[in-house]
């Protein structure tokens, strides 16, 4: 994982970045599969949501990979086979994944990066953490909507979602002039349907 040029103090940060990179690649792959499952169930609204979050997780993975390479490490991930359930189950799984990253993974990695004053890693972890909070909110709203009415207009039709090209923050409607997580101009968000 490390080339001989990786400094000792960077190795712990690189190790955490590689774990985060793997998690994000797993999420990227899982949400793509969940989108296909939702399409198959005729749940086009949740399919749009999963396509947007899949793209956002890819942005997180790319950001982590850039820092890993900058620190002299290698960004490689072995993505396991992803179990796919029904869309309502997949929303629960995705929400639990995001909660794990928000509550445990990123806070732990952030505090390690802060203690080593590694600003590029701090930024990559912070952006992923803030964006994952937006995903958790969207999953929990989608779960509530599907639980109350699986045939609503929201569930049955595709929607535009807005994904920050820099940090992966995701929203259902334009919210401000700039990304609340990384400050990128909203004009530069990607629209995913
Ligand atoms: Fe993420
Ligand atoms: Fe952003």
CSV table of C-alpha atoms and ligand atoms in Angstrom, one decimal:
chain,number,residue,atom,x,y,z
A,1,UNK,CA,0.0,0.0,0.0
A,2,UNK,CA,2.9,2.3,0.7
A,3,UNK,CA,5.7,3.3,-1.6
A,4,UNK,CA,9.1,3.8,0.2
A,5,UNK,CA,8.6,7.6,0.0
A,6,UNK,CA,5.5,7.7,2.3
A,7,UNK,CA,6.6,9.4,5.5
A,8,UNK,CA,5.9,7.5,8.8
A,9,UNK,CA,3.4,10.2,10.0
A,10,UNK,CA,1.5,10.0,6.7
A,11,UNK,CA,1.0,6.3,6.9
A,12,UNK,CA,-1.8,6.3,9.5
A,13,UNK,CA,-3.6,9.0,7.5
A,14,UNK,CA,-3.1,7.1,4.2
A,15,UNK,CA,-4.4,3.9,5.9
A,16,UNK,CA,-7.6,5.7,7.0
A,17,UNK,CA,-8.0,7.3,3.6
A,18,UNK,CA,-7.7,3.9,1.9
A,19,UNK,CA,-10.4,2.5,4.2
A,20,UNK,CA,-12.6,5.5,3.5
A,21,UNK,CA,-11.9,5.1,-0.3
A,22,UNK,CA,-13.0,1.5,-0.1
A,23,UNK,CA,-16.2,2.4,1.8
A,24,UNK,CA,-17.1,5.0,-0.8
A,25,UNK,CA,-16.4,2.7,-3.7
A,26,UNK,CA,-18.6,0.1,-2.0
A,27,UNK,CA,-21.4,2.7,-1.5
A,28,UNK,CA,-21.0,3.9,-5.1
A,29,UNK,CA,-21.4,0.4,-6.4
A,30,UNK,CA,-24.3,-0.5,-4.0
A,31,UNK,CA,-26.3,2.6,-4.8
A,32,UNK,CA,-26.0,1.9,-8.5
A,33,UNK,CA,-27.3,-1.6,-8.0
A,34,UNK,CA,-30.1,-0.2,-5.7
A,35,UNK,CA,-31.1,2.3,-8.5
A,36,UNK,CA,-31.5,-0.6,-11.0
A,37,UNK,CA,-33.5,-2.5,-8.4
A,38,UNK,CA,-35.8,0.5,-7.8
A,39,UNK,CA,-36.3,0.9,-11.6
A,40,UNK,CA,-37.3,-2.8,-11.8
A,41,UNK,CA,-40.0,-2.1,-9.1
A,42,UNK,CA,-41.3,0.9,-11.0
A,43,UNK,CA,-40.0,3.1,-8.1
A,44,UNK,CA,-38.5,5.8,-10.3
A,45,UNK,CA,-38.2,8.5,-7.6
A,46,UNK,CA,-36.0,6.3,-5.4
A,47,UNK,CA,-34.1,5.2,-8.5
A,48,UNK,CA,-33.2,8.8,-9.2
A,49,UNK,CA,-32.1,9.3,-5.6
A,50,UNK,CA,-29.8,6.3,-5.7
A,51,UNK,CA,-28.3,7.4,-9.0
A,52,UNK,CA,-27.5,10.8,-7.5
A,53,UNK,CA,-26.0,9.4,-4.3
A,54,UNK,CA,-24.0,6.8,-6.3
A,55,UNK,CA,-22.5,9.7,-8.2
A,56,UNK,CA,-21.8,11.5,-4.9
A,57,UNK,CA,-20.0,8.6,-3.4
A,58,UNK,CA,-17.9,8.4,-6.5
A,59,UNK,CA,-16.9,12.0,-5.9
A,60,UNK,CA,-15.9,11.1,-2.3
A,61,UNK,CA,-13.9,8.2,-3.5
A,62,UNK,CA,-12.1,10.4,-6.2
A,63,UNK,CA,-11.4,13.0,-3.6
A,64,UNK,CA,-9.9,10.5,-1.2
A,65,UNK,CA,-7.9,8.9,-4.0
A,66,UNK,CA,-6.3,12.2,-4.9
A,67,UNK,CA,-5.1,12.8,-1.4
A,68,UNK,CA,-3.8,9.2,-1.1
A,69,UNK,CA,-1.8,9.6,-4.3
A,70,UNK,CA,-0.6,13.1,-3.1
A,71,UNK,CA,0.7,11.4,0.1
A,72,UNK,CA,2.5,8.7,-1.9
A,73,UNK,CA,0.0,5.8,-1.4
A,74,UNK,CA,-2.1,3.8,-3.8
A,75,UNK,CA,-5.9,3.9,-4.0
A,76,UNK,CA,-7.1,0.4,-4.7
A,77,UNK,CA,-10.4,-1.1,-3.6
A,78,UNK,CA,-11.7,-4.6,-3.7
A,79,UNK,CA,-15.4,-4.2,-4.0
A,80,UNK,CA,-17.3,-7.3,-2.8
A,81,UNK,CA,-20.5,-8.5,-4.2
A,82,UNK,CA,-23.3,-6.2,-3.0
A,83,UNK,CA,-26.5,-7.9,-1.6
A,84,UNK,CA,-29.6,-6.2,-3.1
A,85,UNK,CA,-32.9,-6.4,-1.4
A,86,UNK,CA,-36.2,-4.7,-2.1
A,87,UNK,CA,-36.1,-0.9,-2.5
A,88,UNK,CA,-37.5,-0.3,1.0
A,89,UNK,CA,-34.9,-2.6,2.4
A,90,UNK,CA,-32.2,-1.0,0.3
A,91,UNK,CA,-33.2,2.4,1.7
A,92,UNK,CA,-32.8,1.1,5.2
A,93,UNK,CA,-29.4,-0.4,4.4
A,94,UNK,CA,-28.2,2.8,2.7
A,95,UNK,CA,-29.4,4.9,5.7
A,96,UNK,CA,-27.5,2.6,8.1
A,97,UNK,CA,-24.3,2.8,6.0
A,98,UNK,CA,-24.5,6.6,6.0
A,99,UNK,CA,-25.2,6.7,9.8
A,100,UNK,CA,-22.1,4.5,10.4
A,101,UNK,CA,-19.9,6.9,8.3
A,102,UNK,CA,-21.4,10.0,10.0
A,103,UNK,CA,-21.3,8.7,13.6
A,104,UNK,CA,-18.1,6.6,13.7
A,105,UNK,CA,-15.9,6.3,10.6
A,106,UNK,CA,-15.4,10.0,9.6
A,107,UNK,CA,-15.3,11.4,13.1
A,108,UNK,CA,-12.5,8.9,14.0
A,109,UNK,CA,-10.6,9.6,10.8
A,110,UNK,CA,-11.0,13.3,11.2
A,111,UNK,CA,-9.6,13.4,14.7
A,112,UNK,CA,-6.6,11.4,13.6
A,113,UNK,CA,-6.0,13.7,10.6
A,114,UNK,CA,-6.5,16.8,12.8
A,115,UNK,CA,-3.9,15.5,15.3
A,116,UNK,CA,-1.4,15.1,12.4
A,117,UNK,CA,-2.5,18.5,11.0
A,118,UNK,CA,-3.0,16.9,7.6
A,119,UNK,CA,-5.1,19.6,5.9
A,120,UNK,CA,-5.8,17.8,2.6
A,121,UNK,CA,-7.1,14.7,4.4
A,122,UNK,CA,-9.1,16.9,6.9
A,123,UNK,CA,-10.8,18.5,3.9
A,124,UNK,CA,-11.6,15.3,2.1
A,125,UNK,CA,-13.0,13.7,5.3
A,126,UNK,CA,-15.0,16.8,6.2
A,127,UNK,CA,-16.6,17.1,2.8
A,128,UNK,CA,-17.5,13.4,2.7
A,129,UNK,CA,-19.0,13.7,6.3
A,130,UNK,CA,-21.1,16.7,5.4
A,131,UNK,CA,-22.3,15.2,2.1
A,132,UNK,CA,-23.2,11.9,3.8
A,133,UNK,CA,-25.4,13.9,6.2
A,134,UNK,CA,-27.3,15.2,3.2
A,135,UNK,CA,-27.7,11.6,2.0
A,136,UNK,CA,-28.9,10.3,5.3
A,137,UNK,CA,-31.6,13.0,5.3
A,138,UNK,CA,-32.7,12.1,1.8
A,139,UNK,CA,-32.8,8.4,2.6
A,140,UNK,CA,-34.9,8.9,5.7
A,141,UNK,CA,-37.3,11.2,3.8
A,142,UNK,CA,-37.6,8.7,1.0
A,143,UNK,CA,-38.1,5.8,3.5
A,144,UNK,CA,-41.0,7.8,5.2
A,145,UNK,CA,-42.6,8.6,1.8
A,146,UNK,CA,-42.4,5.0,0.6
A,147,UNK,CA,-43.7,3.6,3.9
A,148,UNK,CA,-46.7,5.8,3.7
A,149,UNK,CA,-47.5,5.5,0.0
A,150,UNK,CA,-45.6,3.3,-2.4
A,151,UNK,CA,-47.7,4.6,-5.3
A,152,UNK,CA,-47.3,8.4,-4.7
A,153,UNK,CA,-46.3,10.6,-7.6
A,154,UNK,CA,-42.9,11.1,-5.9
A,155,UNK,CA,-42.3,7.3,-5.7
A,156,UNK,CA,-43.4,6.6,-9.3
A,157,UNK,CA,-41.7,9.4,-11.3
A,158,UNK,CA,-38.1,10.4,-11.9
A,159,UNK,CA,-36.8,13.6,-10.2
A,160,UNK,CA,-33.8,15.8,-10.7
A,161,UNK,CA,-31.3,15.7,-7.8
A,162,UNK,CA,-28.5,18.2,-7.5
A,163,UNK,CA,-25.0,16.9,-6.6
A,164,UNK,CA,-22.1,19.1,-5.7
A,165,UNK,CA,-19.3,18.3,-8.2
A,166,UNK,CA,-16.7,19.1,-5.5
A,167,UNK,CA,-18.0,17.5,-2.3
A,168,UNK,CA,-20.9,15.3,-3.2
A,169,UNK,CA,-23.5,17.2,-1.2
A,170,UNK,CA,-26.9,16.2,-2.5
A,171,UNK,CA,-30.2,18.0,-2.6
A,172,UNK,CA,-33.6,17.6,-4.0
A,173,UNK,CA,-34.1,21.3,-4.7
A,174,UNK,CA,-31.7,24.2,-5.2
A,175,UNK,CA,-31.0,25.4,-1.7
A,176,UNK,CA,-28.6,28.4,-1.9
A,177,UNK,CA,-26.1,30.2,-4.1
A,178,UNK,CA,-23.3,28.1,-2.8
A,179,UNK,CA,-22.9,24.5,-1.5
A,180,UNK,CA,-23.6,24.5,2.3
A,181,UNK,CA,-20.8,21.9,2.7
A,182,UNK,CA,-17.9,23.2,0.5
A,183,UNK,CA,-19.1,26.6,-0.8
A,184,UNK,CA,-18.9,25.6,-4.5
A,185,UNK,CA,-21.3,27.8,-6.7
A,186,UNK,CA,-24.6,26.0,-7.0
A,187,UNK,CA,-24.3,26.6,-10.8
A,188,UNK,CA,-21.6,24.0,-10.8
A,189,UNK,CA,-23.7,21.3,-9.3
A,190,UNK,CA,-24.5,18.2,-11.5
A,191,UNK,CA,-28.1,17.5,-12.2
A,192,UNK,CA,-28.9,13.8,-11.9
A,193,UNK,CA,-32.2,12.3,-12.8
B,1,LIG,FE1,-19.9,9.1,1.1
B,2,LIG,FE1,-20.0,20.9,-2.1
